[in-house]
Coordinates of C-alpha atoms in Angstrom, one line a residue:
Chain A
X1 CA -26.3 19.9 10.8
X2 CA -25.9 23.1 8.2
X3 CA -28.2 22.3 5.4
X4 CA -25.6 20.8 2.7
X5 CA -27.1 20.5 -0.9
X6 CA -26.4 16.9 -3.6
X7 CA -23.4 19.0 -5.2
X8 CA -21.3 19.5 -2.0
X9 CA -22.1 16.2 -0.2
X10 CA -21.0 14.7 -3.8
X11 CA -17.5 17.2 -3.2
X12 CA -17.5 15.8 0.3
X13 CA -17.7 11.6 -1.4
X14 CA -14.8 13.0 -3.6
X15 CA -13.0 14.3 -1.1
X16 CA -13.3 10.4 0.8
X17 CA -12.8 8.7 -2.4
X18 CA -9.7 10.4 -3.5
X19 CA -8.2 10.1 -0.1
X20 CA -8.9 6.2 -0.3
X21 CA -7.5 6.2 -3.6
X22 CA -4.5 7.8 -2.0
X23 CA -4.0 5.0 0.3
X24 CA -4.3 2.0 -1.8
X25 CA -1.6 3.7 -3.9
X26 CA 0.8 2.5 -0.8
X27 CA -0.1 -0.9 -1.5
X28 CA 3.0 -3.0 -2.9
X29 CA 6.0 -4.3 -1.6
X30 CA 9.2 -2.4 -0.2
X31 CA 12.0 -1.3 -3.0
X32 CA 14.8 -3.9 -0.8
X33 CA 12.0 -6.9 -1.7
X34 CA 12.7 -6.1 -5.5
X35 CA 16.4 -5.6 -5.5
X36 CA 16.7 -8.9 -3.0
X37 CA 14.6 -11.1 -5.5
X38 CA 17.2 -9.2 -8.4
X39 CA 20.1 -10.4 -6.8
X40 CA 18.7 -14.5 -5.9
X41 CA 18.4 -13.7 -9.4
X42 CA 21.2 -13.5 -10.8
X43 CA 22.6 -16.3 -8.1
X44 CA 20.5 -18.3 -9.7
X45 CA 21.6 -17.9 -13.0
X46 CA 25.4 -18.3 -11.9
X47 CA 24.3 -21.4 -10.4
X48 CA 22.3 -23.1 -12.7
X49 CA 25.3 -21.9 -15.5
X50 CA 28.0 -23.2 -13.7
X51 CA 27.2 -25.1 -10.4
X52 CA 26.4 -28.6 -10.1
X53 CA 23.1 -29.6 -10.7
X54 CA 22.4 -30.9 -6.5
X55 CA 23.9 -27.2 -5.6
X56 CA 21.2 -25.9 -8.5
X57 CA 18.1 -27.7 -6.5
X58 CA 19.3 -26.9 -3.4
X59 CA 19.5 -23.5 -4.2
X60 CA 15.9 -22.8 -6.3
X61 CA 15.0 -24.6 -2.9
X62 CA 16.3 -22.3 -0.7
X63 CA 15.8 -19.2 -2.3
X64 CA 11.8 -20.7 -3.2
X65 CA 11.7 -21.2 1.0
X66 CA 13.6 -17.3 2.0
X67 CA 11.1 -15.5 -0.6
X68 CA 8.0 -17.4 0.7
X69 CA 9.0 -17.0 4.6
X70 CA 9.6 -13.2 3.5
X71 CA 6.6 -13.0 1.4
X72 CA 4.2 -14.5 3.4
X73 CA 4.6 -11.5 5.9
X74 CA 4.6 -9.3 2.7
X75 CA 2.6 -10.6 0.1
X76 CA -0.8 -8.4 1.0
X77 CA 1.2 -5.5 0.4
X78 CA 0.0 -3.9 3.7
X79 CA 3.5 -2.4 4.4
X80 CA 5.2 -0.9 1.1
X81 CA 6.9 2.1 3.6
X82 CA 7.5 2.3 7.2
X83 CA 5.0 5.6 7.3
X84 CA 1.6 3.3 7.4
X85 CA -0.1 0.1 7.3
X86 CA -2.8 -0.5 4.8
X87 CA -5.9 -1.4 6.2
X88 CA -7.2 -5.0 4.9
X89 CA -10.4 -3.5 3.3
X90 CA -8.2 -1.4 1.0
X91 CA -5.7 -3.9 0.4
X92 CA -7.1 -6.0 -2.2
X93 CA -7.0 -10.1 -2.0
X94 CA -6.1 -10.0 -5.6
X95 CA -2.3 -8.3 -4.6
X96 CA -0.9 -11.7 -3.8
X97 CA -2.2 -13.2 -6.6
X98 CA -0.9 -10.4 -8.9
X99 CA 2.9 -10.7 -7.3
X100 CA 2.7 -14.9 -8.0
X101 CA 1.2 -14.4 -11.5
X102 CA 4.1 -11.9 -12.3
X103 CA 6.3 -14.3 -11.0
X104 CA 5.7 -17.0 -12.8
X105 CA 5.3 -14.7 -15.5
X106 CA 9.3 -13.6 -15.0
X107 CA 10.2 -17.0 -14.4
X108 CA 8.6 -17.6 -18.2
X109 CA 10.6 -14.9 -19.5
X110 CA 13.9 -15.8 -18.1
X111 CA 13.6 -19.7 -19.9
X112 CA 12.5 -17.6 -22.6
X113 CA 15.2 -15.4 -23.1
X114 CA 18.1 -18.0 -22.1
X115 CA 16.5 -20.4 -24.7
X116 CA 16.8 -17.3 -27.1
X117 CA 20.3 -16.4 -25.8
X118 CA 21.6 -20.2 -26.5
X119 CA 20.0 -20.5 -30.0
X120 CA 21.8 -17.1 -30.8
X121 CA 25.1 -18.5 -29.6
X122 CA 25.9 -16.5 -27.0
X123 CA 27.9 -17.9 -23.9
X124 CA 26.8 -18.1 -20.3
X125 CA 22.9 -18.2 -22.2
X126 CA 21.3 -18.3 -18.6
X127 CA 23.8 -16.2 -16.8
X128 CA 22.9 -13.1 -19.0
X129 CA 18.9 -14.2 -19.0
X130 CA 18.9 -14.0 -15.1
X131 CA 20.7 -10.3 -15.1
X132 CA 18.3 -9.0 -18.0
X133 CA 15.6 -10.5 -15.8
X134 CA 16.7 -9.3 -12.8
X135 CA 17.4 -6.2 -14.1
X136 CA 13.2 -5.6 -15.0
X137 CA 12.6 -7.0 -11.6
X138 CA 14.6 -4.4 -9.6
X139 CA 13.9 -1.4 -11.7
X140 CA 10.6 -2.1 -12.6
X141 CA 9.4 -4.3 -10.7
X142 CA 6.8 -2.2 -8.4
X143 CA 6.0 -0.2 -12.1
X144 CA 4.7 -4.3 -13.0
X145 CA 2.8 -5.3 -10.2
X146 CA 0.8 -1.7 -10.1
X147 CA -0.1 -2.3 -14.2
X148 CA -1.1 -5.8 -13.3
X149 CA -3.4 -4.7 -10.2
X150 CA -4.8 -2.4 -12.8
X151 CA -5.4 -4.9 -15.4
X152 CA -7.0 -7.0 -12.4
X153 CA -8.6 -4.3 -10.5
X154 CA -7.1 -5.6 -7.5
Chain B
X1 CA -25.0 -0.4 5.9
X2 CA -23.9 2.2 8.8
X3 CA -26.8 4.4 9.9
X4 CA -26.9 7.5 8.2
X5 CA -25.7 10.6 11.1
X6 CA -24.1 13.7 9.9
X7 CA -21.1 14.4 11.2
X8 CA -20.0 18.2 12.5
X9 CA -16.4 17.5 13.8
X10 CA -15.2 15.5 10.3
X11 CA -16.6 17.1 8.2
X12 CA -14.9 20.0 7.3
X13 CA -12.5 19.6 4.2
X14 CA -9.5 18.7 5.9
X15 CA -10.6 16.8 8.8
X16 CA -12.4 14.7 6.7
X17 CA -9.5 14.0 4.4
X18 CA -8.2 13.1 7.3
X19 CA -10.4 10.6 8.7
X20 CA -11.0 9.5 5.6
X21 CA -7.0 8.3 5.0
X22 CA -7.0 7.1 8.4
X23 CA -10.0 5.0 7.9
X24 CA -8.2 3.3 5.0
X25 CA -5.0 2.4 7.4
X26 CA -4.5 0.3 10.1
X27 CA -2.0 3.4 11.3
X28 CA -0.2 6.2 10.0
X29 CA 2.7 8.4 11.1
X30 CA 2.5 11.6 11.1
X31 CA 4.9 12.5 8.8
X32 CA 2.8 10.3 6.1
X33 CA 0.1 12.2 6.8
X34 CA 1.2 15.9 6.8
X35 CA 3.0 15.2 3.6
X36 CA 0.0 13.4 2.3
X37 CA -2.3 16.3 3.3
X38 CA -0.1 18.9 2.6
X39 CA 0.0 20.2 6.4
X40 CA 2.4 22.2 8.6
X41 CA 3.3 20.0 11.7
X42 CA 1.1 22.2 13.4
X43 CA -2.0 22.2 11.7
X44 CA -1.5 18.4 11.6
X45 CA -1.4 18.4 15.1
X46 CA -4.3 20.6 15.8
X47 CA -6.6 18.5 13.5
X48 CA -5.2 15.1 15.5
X49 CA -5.5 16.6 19.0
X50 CA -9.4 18.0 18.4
X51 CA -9.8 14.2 17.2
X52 CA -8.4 12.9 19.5
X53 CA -9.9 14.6 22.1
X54 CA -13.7 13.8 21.1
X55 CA -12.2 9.8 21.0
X56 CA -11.9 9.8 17.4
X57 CA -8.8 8.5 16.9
X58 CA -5.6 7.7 19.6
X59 CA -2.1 9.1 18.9
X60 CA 1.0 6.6 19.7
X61 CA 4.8 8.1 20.3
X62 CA 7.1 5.7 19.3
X63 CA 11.3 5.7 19.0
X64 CA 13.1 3.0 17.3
X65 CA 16.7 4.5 17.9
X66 CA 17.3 8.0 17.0
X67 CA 13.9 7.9 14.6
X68 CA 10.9 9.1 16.7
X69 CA 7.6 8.8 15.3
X70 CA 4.2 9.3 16.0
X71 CA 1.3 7.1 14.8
X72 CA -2.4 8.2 14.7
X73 CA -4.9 5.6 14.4
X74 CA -8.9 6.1 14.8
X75 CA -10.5 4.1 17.7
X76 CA -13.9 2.5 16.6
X77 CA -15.6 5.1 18.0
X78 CA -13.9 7.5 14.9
X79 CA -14.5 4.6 12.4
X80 CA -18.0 4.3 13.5
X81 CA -18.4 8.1 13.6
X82 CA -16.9 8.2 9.6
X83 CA -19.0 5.6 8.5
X84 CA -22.2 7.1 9.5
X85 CA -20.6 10.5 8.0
X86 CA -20.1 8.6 4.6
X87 CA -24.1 7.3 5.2
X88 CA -25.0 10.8 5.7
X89 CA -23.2 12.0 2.7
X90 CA -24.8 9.2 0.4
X91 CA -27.8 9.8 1.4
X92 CA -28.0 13.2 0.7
X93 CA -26.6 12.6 -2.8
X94 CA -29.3 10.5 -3.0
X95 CA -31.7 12.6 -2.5
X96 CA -32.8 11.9 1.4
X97 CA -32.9 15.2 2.2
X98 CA -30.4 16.3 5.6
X99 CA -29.7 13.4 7.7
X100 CA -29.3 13.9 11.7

Protein backbone atom coordinates (compact mmCIF):
# COMPACT_ATOMS: atom_id res chain seq x y z
CA UNK A 1 0.00 0.00 0.00
CA UNK A 2 1.39 3.77 -0.72
CA UNK A 3 2.29 5.13 2.58
CA UNK A 4 -0.86 7.35 3.46
CA UNK A 5 -0.30 9.74 6.48
CA UNK A 6 -3.43 10.42 9.74
CA UNK A 7 -4.58 13.65 7.65
CA UNK A 8 -5.55 11.78 4.26
CA UNK A 9 -6.81 8.49 5.89
CA UNK A 10 -8.98 11.00 8.10
CA UNK A 11 -10.03 12.70 4.24
CA UNK A 12 -10.54 9.09 3.18
CA UNK A 13 -13.16 8.41 6.78
CA UNK A 14 -14.76 11.71 5.44
CA UNK A 15 -15.14 10.82 2.24
CA UNK A 16 -17.05 7.22 3.78
CA UNK A 17 -18.90 9.19 6.27
CA UNK A 18 -20.32 11.79 4.08
CA UNK A 19 -21.40 9.23 1.56
CA UNK A 20 -23.20 7.28 4.44
CA UNK A 21 -24.72 10.43 5.42
CA UNK A 22 -25.83 10.69 1.81
CA UNK A 23 -27.75 7.59 2.01
CA UNK A 24 -29.63 7.79 5.17
CA UNK A 25 -30.87 11.15 3.71
CA UNK A 26 -33.08 8.59 1.45
CA UNK A 27 -34.69 7.31 4.41
CA UNK A 28 -38.49 8.31 4.71
CA UNK A 29 -41.51 7.44 3.04
CA UNK A 30 -42.62 8.02 -0.74
CA UNK A 31 -44.40 11.65 -1.45
CA UNK A 32 -47.93 9.25 -2.66
CA UNK A 33 -47.75 7.85 1.26
CA UNK A 34 -48.20 11.62 2.45
CA UNK A 35 -50.76 12.83 -0.05
CA UNK A 36 -52.75 9.29 0.49
CA UNK A 37 -52.79 9.72 4.37
CA UNK A 38 -53.92 13.76 3.34
CA UNK A 39 -56.75 12.59 1.48
CA UNK A 40 -58.11 9.53 4.34
CA UNK A 41 -57.76 12.66 5.93
CA UNK A 42 -59.98 14.72 4.98
CA UNK A 43 -62.47 11.51 4.40
CA UNK A 44 -62.30 11.35 7.71
CA UNK A 45 -63.30 14.57 8.67
CA UNK A 46 -66.33 14.47 6.09
CA UNK A 47 -67.26 11.37 7.82
CA UNK A 48 -67.09 11.98 11.27
CA UNK A 49 -68.95 15.68 10.28
CA UNK A 50 -71.62 14.37 8.58
CA UNK A 51 -71.84 10.44 8.45
CA UNK A 52 -73.38 8.31 10.79
CA UNK A 53 -71.52 7.37 13.71
CA UNK A 54 -71.36 3.11 12.61
CA UNK A 55 -70.10 4.55 8.99
CA UNK A 56 -67.48 6.86 11.35
CA UNK A 57 -66.01 3.48 13.05
CA UNK A 58 -66.13 1.56 10.23
CA UNK A 59 -64.18 3.94 8.50
CA UNK A 60 -61.26 5.08 11.26
CA UNK A 61 -61.31 1.11 11.00
CA UNK A 62 -60.60 0.72 7.71
CA UNK A 63 -58.43 3.50 6.92
CA UNK A 64 -56.39 2.33 10.66
CA UNK A 65 -56.15 -1.42 8.75
CA UNK A 66 -55.11 0.19 4.73
CA UNK A 67 -52.31 2.48 6.44
CA UNK A 68 -50.97 -0.31 8.61
CA UNK A 69 -51.02 -3.09 5.73
CA UNK A 70 -49.24 -0.16 3.64
CA UNK A 71 -47.07 0.90 6.38
CA UNK A 72 -45.91 -2.25 7.64
CA UNK A 73 -44.06 -2.66 4.18
CA UNK A 74 -43.00 1.06 4.59
CA UNK A 75 -42.63 2.04 7.90
CA UNK A 76 -38.48 1.39 8.05
CA UNK A 77 -38.30 3.82 5.46
CA UNK A 78 -36.02 1.55 3.41
CA UNK A 79 -37.73 2.65 0.05
CA UNK A 80 -38.44 6.50 -0.03
CA UNK A 81 -37.64 6.40 -4.19
CA UNK A 82 -37.53 3.71 -6.63
CA UNK A 83 -33.51 4.52 -7.31
CA UNK A 84 -32.38 2.39 -3.96
CA UNK A 85 -33.08 0.48 -0.98
CA UNK A 86 -31.58 1.50 2.25
CA UNK A 87 -29.60 -0.93 3.89
CA UNK A 88 -30.99 -1.96 7.47
CA UNK A 89 -27.78 -0.78 9.34
CA UNK A 90 -28.41 2.82 7.98
CA UNK A 91 -31.92 2.72 8.42
CA UNK A 92 -32.45 3.47 11.92
CA UNK A 93 -35.10 1.37 14.21
CA UNK A 94 -36.17 4.66 15.64
CA UNK A 95 -37.92 5.72 11.93
CA UNK A 96 -40.98 3.76 12.71
CA UNK A 97 -41.22 5.03 15.93
CA UNK A 98 -40.81 8.66 14.74
CA UNK A 99 -43.70 8.21 11.90
CA UNK A 100 -46.29 6.71 14.94
CA UNK A 101 -45.22 9.46 17.36
CA UNK A 102 -45.96 12.14 14.56
CA UNK A 103 -49.07 10.47 14.12
CA UNK A 104 -50.41 10.53 17.12
CA UNK A 105 -48.95 13.76 17.35
CA UNK A 106 -51.35 14.94 14.18
CA UNK A 107 -54.07 13.05 15.40
CA UNK A 108 -53.63 15.48 18.77
CA UNK A 109 -53.63 18.43 16.64
CA UNK A 110 -56.63 17.73 14.57
CA UNK A 111 -58.94 17.23 18.05
CA UNK A 112 -57.17 20.24 18.91
CA UNK A 113 -57.92 22.37 16.25
CA UNK A 114 -61.63 21.10 15.67
CA UNK A 115 -62.24 21.69 19.46
CA UNK A 116 -60.77 25.32 18.67
CA UNK A 117 -62.75 25.52 15.43
CA UNK A 118 -66.18 24.68 17.37
CA UNK A 119 -65.63 27.03 20.39
CA UNK A 120 -64.86 29.80 17.66
CA UNK A 121 -68.23 29.02 16.00
CA UNK A 122 -67.31 28.02 12.90
CA UNK A 123 -69.37 25.41 10.91
CA UNK A 124 -68.22 21.90 9.74
CA UNK A 125 -65.48 22.40 13.01
CA UNK A 126 -63.95 18.91 12.05
CA UNK A 127 -64.34 19.13 8.37
CA UNK A 128 -62.00 22.25 8.20
CA UNK A 129 -59.53 20.57 11.19
CA UNK A 130 -59.00 17.43 8.96
CA UNK A 131 -58.10 19.73 5.59
CA UNK A 132 -55.71 22.18 7.77
CA UNK A 133 -54.31 18.84 9.05
CA UNK A 134 -54.12 17.18 6.03
CA UNK A 135 -52.88 19.96 4.40
CA UNK A 136 -49.37 19.90 6.98
CA UNK A 137 -49.40 16.24 6.32
CA UNK A 138 -49.08 16.31 2.54
CA UNK A 139 -46.91 19.37 2.19
CA UNK A 140 -44.87 18.89 5.02
CA UNK A 141 -45.18 15.86 6.02
CA UNK A 142 -41.51 14.24 4.98
CA UNK A 143 -40.09 18.08 6.20
CA UNK A 144 -41.79 16.51 10.00
CA UNK A 145 -40.56 13.18 10.19
CA UNK A 146 -36.78 14.33 9.09
CA UNK A 147 -36.95 17.20 12.19
CA UNK A 148 -38.24 14.52 14.35
CA UNK A 149 -35.41 11.82 13.39
CA UNK A 150 -33.20 14.68 14.11
CA UNK A 151 -34.56 15.44 17.43
CA UNK A 152 -34.31 11.49 18.06
CA UNK A 153 -31.18 10.87 16.26
CA UNK A 154 -32.83 8.09 14.53
CA UNK B 1 -14.31 -5.43 14.35
CA UNK B 2 -13.20 -6.23 10.56
CA UNK B 3 -9.47 -6.95 10.26
CA UNK B 4 -7.61 -4.00 9.31
CA UNK B 5 -6.29 -4.60 5.15
CA UNK B 6 -5.72 -1.66 3.02
CA UNK B 7 -7.41 -1.64 0.16
CA UNK B 8 -5.79 -0.60 -3.47
CA UNK B 9 -8.81 -0.98 -5.83
CA UNK B 10 -11.34 1.28 -3.40
CA UNK B 11 -9.52 3.43 -2.43
CA UNK B 12 -9.19 5.99 -4.72
CA UNK B 13 -11.59 9.06 -4.21
CA UNK B 14 -14.30 8.05 -6.27
CA UNK B 15 -14.29 4.43 -6.04
CA UNK B 16 -14.48 4.66 -2.52
CA UNK B 17 -17.36 6.96 -2.54
CA UNK B 18 -18.65 4.49 -4.28
CA UNK B 19 -18.31 1.56 -2.26
CA UNK B 20 -18.97 3.41 0.44
CA UNK B 21 -22.79 4.41 -0.84
CA UNK B 22 -23.22 1.07 -1.95
CA UNK B 23 -22.26 -0.44 1.37
CA UNK B 24 -25.02 1.74 2.97
CA UNK B 25 -27.79 0.09 0.37
CA UNK B 26 -29.23 -2.97 -0.16
CA UNK B 27 -29.06 -1.81 -4.16
CA UNK B 28 -28.85 1.11 -6.13
CA UNK B 29 -29.65 2.03 -9.75
CA UNK B 30 -27.47 3.54 -11.60
CA UNK B 31 -28.97 6.61 -12.29
CA UNK B 32 -29.09 7.19 -8.24
CA UNK B 33 -25.71 6.77 -8.25
CA UNK B 34 -24.21 8.80 -11.12
CA UNK B 35 -26.41 11.68 -10.02
CA UNK B 36 -25.35 11.03 -6.42
CA UNK B 37 -21.68 11.04 -7.49
CA UNK B 38 -21.86 13.47 -9.94
CA UNK B 39 -20.69 10.91 -12.90
CA UNK B 40 -21.03 10.71 -16.65
CA UNK B 41 -22.71 7.29 -17.51
CA UNK B 42 -19.47 6.42 -18.54
CA UNK B 43 -17.29 6.90 -15.84
CA UNK B 44 -20.00 5.36 -13.75
CA UNK B 45 -19.76 2.44 -15.72
CA UNK B 46 -16.00 2.11 -15.76
CA UNK B 47 -15.80 2.41 -11.91
CA UNK B 48 -18.80 -0.57 -11.67
CA UNK B 49 -17.23 -2.79 -14.33
CA UNK B 50 -13.42 -2.65 -12.62
CA UNK B 51 -15.65 -3.64 -9.44
CA UNK B 52 -17.23 -5.81 -10.73
CA UNK B 53 -14.72 -7.51 -12.27
CA UNK B 54 -12.42 -8.15 -9.09
CA UNK B 55 -16.15 -9.60 -7.42
CA UNK B 56 -16.79 -6.52 -5.66
CA UNK B 57 -20.01 -5.82 -6.39
CA UNK B 58 -22.70 -7.62 -9.14
CA UNK B 59 -24.60 -5.42 -11.61
CA UNK B 60 -28.49 -6.44 -12.38
CA UNK B 61 -30.40 -5.14 -15.76
CA UNK B 62 -33.82 -4.87 -15.08
CA UNK B 63 -36.99 -3.51 -17.35
CA UNK B 64 -40.32 -2.90 -15.71
CA UNK B 65 -42.09 -1.68 -19.10
CA UNK B 66 -40.46 0.95 -21.08
CA UNK B 67 -38.17 1.99 -17.78
CA UNK B 68 -34.84 -0.06 -17.92
CA UNK B 69 -32.64 0.06 -15.07
CA UNK B 70 -29.60 -1.17 -13.84
CA UNK B 71 -28.92 -2.05 -10.11
CA UNK B 72 -25.39 -2.38 -8.70
CA UNK B 73 -25.10 -4.14 -5.42
CA UNK B 74 -21.66 -5.29 -3.69
CA UNK B 75 -21.33 -9.08 -3.13
CA UNK B 76 -19.84 -9.95 0.42
CA UNK B 77 -16.70 -10.26 -0.98
CA UNK B 78 -16.93 -6.07 -1.78
CA UNK B 79 -18.51 -5.57 1.69
CA UNK B 80 -15.89 -7.54 3.34
CA UNK B 81 -13.22 -5.89 1.15
CA UNK B 82 -14.71 -2.12 2.47
CA UNK B 83 -14.83 -3.05 5.78
CA UNK B 84 -11.36 -4.03 6.21
CA UNK B 85 -10.58 -0.67 4.03
CA UNK B 86 -12.56 1.37 6.78
CA UNK B 87 -10.22 -0.83 9.48
CA UNK B 88 -7.32 0.19 7.64
CA UNK B 89 -8.23 3.75 7.50
CA UNK B 90 -9.03 3.90 11.32
CA UNK B 91 -6.19 2.52 12.22
CA UNK B 92 -4.06 4.65 10.58
CA UNK B 93 -5.82 7.68 12.06
CA UNK B 94 -5.13 6.14 14.97
CA UNK B 95 -1.93 6.03 14.82
CA UNK B 96 -1.05 2.12 13.80
CA UNK B 97 1.18 3.06 11.33
CA UNK B 98 0.29 1.44 7.41
CA UNK B 99 -1.82 -1.55 7.57
CA UNK B 100 -1.36 -4.44 4.90
Amino acid sequence: MEDLTPEQAREALDVVGRARADVALEVGLPRWYWWAMAAGWVVLGVIGAVGPVWLTTVATIAFGAGHSAVASRLLDGRRRTRGLQVSRAVADRRVPLAVILMLLVLVAVTVGAALALDADGARHSQVWAAVIVAAVIGFGGPEILQTLRRWMHA
Amino acid sequence: MSEARFDELIHPSTRLSLVATLAATDWAEFAYLRDLLSLSDSALSKQLSTLEAAGYLVTERLSAGRRRTVRAQLTDTGRDAFAGHVAALQAIVGGDGPVG
